[in-house]
PDB file of C-alpha atoms in Angstrom:
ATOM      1  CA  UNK A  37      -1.733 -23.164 -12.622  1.00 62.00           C
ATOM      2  CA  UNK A  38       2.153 -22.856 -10.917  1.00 70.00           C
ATOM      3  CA  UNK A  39       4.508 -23.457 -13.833  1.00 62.00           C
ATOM      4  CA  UNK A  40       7.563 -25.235 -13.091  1.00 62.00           C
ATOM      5  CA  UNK A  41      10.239 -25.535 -15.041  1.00 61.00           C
ATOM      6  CA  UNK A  42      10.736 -29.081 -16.202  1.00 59.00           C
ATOM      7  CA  UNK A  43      15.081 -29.144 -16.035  1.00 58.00           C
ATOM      8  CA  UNK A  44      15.237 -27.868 -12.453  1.00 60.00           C
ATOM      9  CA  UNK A  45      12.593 -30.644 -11.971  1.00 61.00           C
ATOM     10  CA  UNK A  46      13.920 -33.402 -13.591  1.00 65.00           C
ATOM     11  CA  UNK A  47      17.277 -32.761 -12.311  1.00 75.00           C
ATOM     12  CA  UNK A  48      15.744 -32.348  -8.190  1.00 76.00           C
ATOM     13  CA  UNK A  49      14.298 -35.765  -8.881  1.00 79.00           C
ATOM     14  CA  UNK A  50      17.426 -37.223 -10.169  1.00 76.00           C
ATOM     15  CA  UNK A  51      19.501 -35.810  -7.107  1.00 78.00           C
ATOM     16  CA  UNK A  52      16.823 -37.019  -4.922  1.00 81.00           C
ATOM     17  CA  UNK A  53      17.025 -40.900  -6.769  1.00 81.00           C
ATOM     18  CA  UNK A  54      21.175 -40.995  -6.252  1.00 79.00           C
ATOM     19  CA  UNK A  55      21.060 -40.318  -2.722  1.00 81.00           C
ATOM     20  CA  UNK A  56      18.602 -43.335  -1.520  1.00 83.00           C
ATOM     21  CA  UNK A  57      20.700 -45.502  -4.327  1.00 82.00           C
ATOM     22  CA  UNK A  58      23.304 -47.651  -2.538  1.00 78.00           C
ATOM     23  CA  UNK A  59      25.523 -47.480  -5.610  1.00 79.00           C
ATOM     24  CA  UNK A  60      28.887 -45.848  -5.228  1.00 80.00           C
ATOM     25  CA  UNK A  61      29.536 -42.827  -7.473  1.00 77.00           C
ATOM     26  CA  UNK A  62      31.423 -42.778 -10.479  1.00 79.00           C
ATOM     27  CA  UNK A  63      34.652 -40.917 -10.153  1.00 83.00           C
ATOM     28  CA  UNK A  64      36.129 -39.215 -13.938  1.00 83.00           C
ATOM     29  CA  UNK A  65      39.711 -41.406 -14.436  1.00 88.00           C
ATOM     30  CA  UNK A  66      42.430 -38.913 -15.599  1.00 87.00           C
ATOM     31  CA  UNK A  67      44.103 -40.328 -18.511  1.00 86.00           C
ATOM     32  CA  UNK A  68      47.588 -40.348 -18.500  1.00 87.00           C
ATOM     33  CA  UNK A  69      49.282 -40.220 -21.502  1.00 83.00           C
ATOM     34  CA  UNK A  70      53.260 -41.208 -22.436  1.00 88.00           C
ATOM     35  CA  UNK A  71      54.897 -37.724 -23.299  1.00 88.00           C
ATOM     36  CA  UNK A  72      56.147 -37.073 -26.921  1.00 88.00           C
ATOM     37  CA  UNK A  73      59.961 -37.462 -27.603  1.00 90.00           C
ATOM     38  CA  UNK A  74      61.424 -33.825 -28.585  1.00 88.00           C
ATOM     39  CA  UNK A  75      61.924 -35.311 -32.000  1.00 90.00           C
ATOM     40  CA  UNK A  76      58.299 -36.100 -32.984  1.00 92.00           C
ATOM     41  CA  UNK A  77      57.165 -32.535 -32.030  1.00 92.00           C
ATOM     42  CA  UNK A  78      55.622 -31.184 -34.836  1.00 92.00           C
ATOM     43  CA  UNK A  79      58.227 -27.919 -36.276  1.00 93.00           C
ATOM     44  CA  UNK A  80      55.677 -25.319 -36.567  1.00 94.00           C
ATOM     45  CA  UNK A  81      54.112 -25.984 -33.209  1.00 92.00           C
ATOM     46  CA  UNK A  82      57.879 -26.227 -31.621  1.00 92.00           C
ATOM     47  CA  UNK A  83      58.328 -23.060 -33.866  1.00 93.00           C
ATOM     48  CA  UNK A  84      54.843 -21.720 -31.859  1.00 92.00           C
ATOM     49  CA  UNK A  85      56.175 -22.566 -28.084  1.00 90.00           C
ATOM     50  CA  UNK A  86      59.598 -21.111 -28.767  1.00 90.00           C
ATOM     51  CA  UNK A  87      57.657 -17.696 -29.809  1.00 92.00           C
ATOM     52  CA  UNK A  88      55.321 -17.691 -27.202  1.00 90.00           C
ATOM     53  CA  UNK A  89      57.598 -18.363 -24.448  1.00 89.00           C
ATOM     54  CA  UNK A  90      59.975 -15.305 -25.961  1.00 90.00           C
ATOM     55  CA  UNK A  91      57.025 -12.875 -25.435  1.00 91.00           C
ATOM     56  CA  UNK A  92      56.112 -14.523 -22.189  1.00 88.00           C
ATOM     57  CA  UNK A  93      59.676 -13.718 -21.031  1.00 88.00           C
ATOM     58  CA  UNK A  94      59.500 -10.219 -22.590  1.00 92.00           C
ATOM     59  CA  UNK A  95      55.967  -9.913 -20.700  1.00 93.00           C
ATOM     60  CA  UNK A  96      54.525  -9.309 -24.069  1.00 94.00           C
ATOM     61  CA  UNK A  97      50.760 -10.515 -25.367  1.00 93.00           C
ATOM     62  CA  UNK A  98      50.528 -13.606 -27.213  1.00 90.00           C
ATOM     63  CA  UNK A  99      47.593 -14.995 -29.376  1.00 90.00           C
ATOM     64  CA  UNK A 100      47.259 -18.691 -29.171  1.00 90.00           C
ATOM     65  CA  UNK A 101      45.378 -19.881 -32.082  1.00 90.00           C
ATOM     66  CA  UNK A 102      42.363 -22.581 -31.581  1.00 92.00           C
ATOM     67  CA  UNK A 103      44.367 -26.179 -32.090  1.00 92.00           C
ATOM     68  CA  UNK A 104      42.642 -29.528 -31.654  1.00 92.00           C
ATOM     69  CA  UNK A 105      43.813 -31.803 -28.952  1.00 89.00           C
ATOM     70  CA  UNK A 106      47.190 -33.332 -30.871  1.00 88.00           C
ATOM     71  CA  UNK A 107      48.021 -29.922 -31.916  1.00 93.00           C
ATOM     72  CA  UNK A 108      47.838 -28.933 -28.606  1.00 92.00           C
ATOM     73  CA  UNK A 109      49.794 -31.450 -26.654  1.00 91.00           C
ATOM     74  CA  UNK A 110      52.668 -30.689 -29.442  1.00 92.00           C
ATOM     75  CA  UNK A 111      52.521 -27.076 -28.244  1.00 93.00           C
ATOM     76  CA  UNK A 112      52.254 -28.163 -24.401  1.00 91.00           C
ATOM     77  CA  UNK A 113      55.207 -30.350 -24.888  1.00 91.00           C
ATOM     78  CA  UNK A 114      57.027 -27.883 -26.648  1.00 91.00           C
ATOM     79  CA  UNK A 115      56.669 -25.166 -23.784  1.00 89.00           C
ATOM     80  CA  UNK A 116      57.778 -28.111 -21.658  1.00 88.00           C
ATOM     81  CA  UNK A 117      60.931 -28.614 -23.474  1.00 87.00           C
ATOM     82  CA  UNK A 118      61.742 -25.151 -23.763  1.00 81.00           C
ATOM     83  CA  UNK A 119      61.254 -24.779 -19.815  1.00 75.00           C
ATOM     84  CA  UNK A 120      59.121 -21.488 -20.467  1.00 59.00           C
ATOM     85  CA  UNK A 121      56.237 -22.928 -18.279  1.00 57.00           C
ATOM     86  CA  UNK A 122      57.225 -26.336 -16.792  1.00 50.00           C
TER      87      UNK A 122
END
């Protein structure tokens, strides 16, 4: 009995059933977002970029802690506004 491994399988199959389908693929839309005015930047993320973008300059290592997404286009923006990385 040949043992074949059902994911590499399933996924061959599913491959196989997209290319004889006439239906065009799905392309991933970007989202584009508005940016965030200077003044609604959060002050301890601002406080972040500004201190990150010091130690970039100074070629030092920086530890960026995890953030979740809003916390993280805060600290985006505020490397943007500080013109470390834009």
């Amino acid at each position: 009995m040949i043992y074949q491994p059902s994911l590499i399988t399933s996924s061959a199959t599913w491959i196989a059933q997209q290319e004889l389908s006439d239906e065009p693929r799905k392309k991933q839309l970007r989202v584009i977002h508005e940016e965030i005015p200077v003044q609604d930047i959060d002050p301890d993320l601002r406080d972040l970029g500004r201190h990150i973008a010091r130690c970039a300059h100074k070629h030092v290592r920086v530890r960026v802690p995890a953030m979740c997404g809003s916390q993280w286009s805060h600290f985006l923006r505020s490397l943007e506004t500080s013109r470390a990385l834009s």
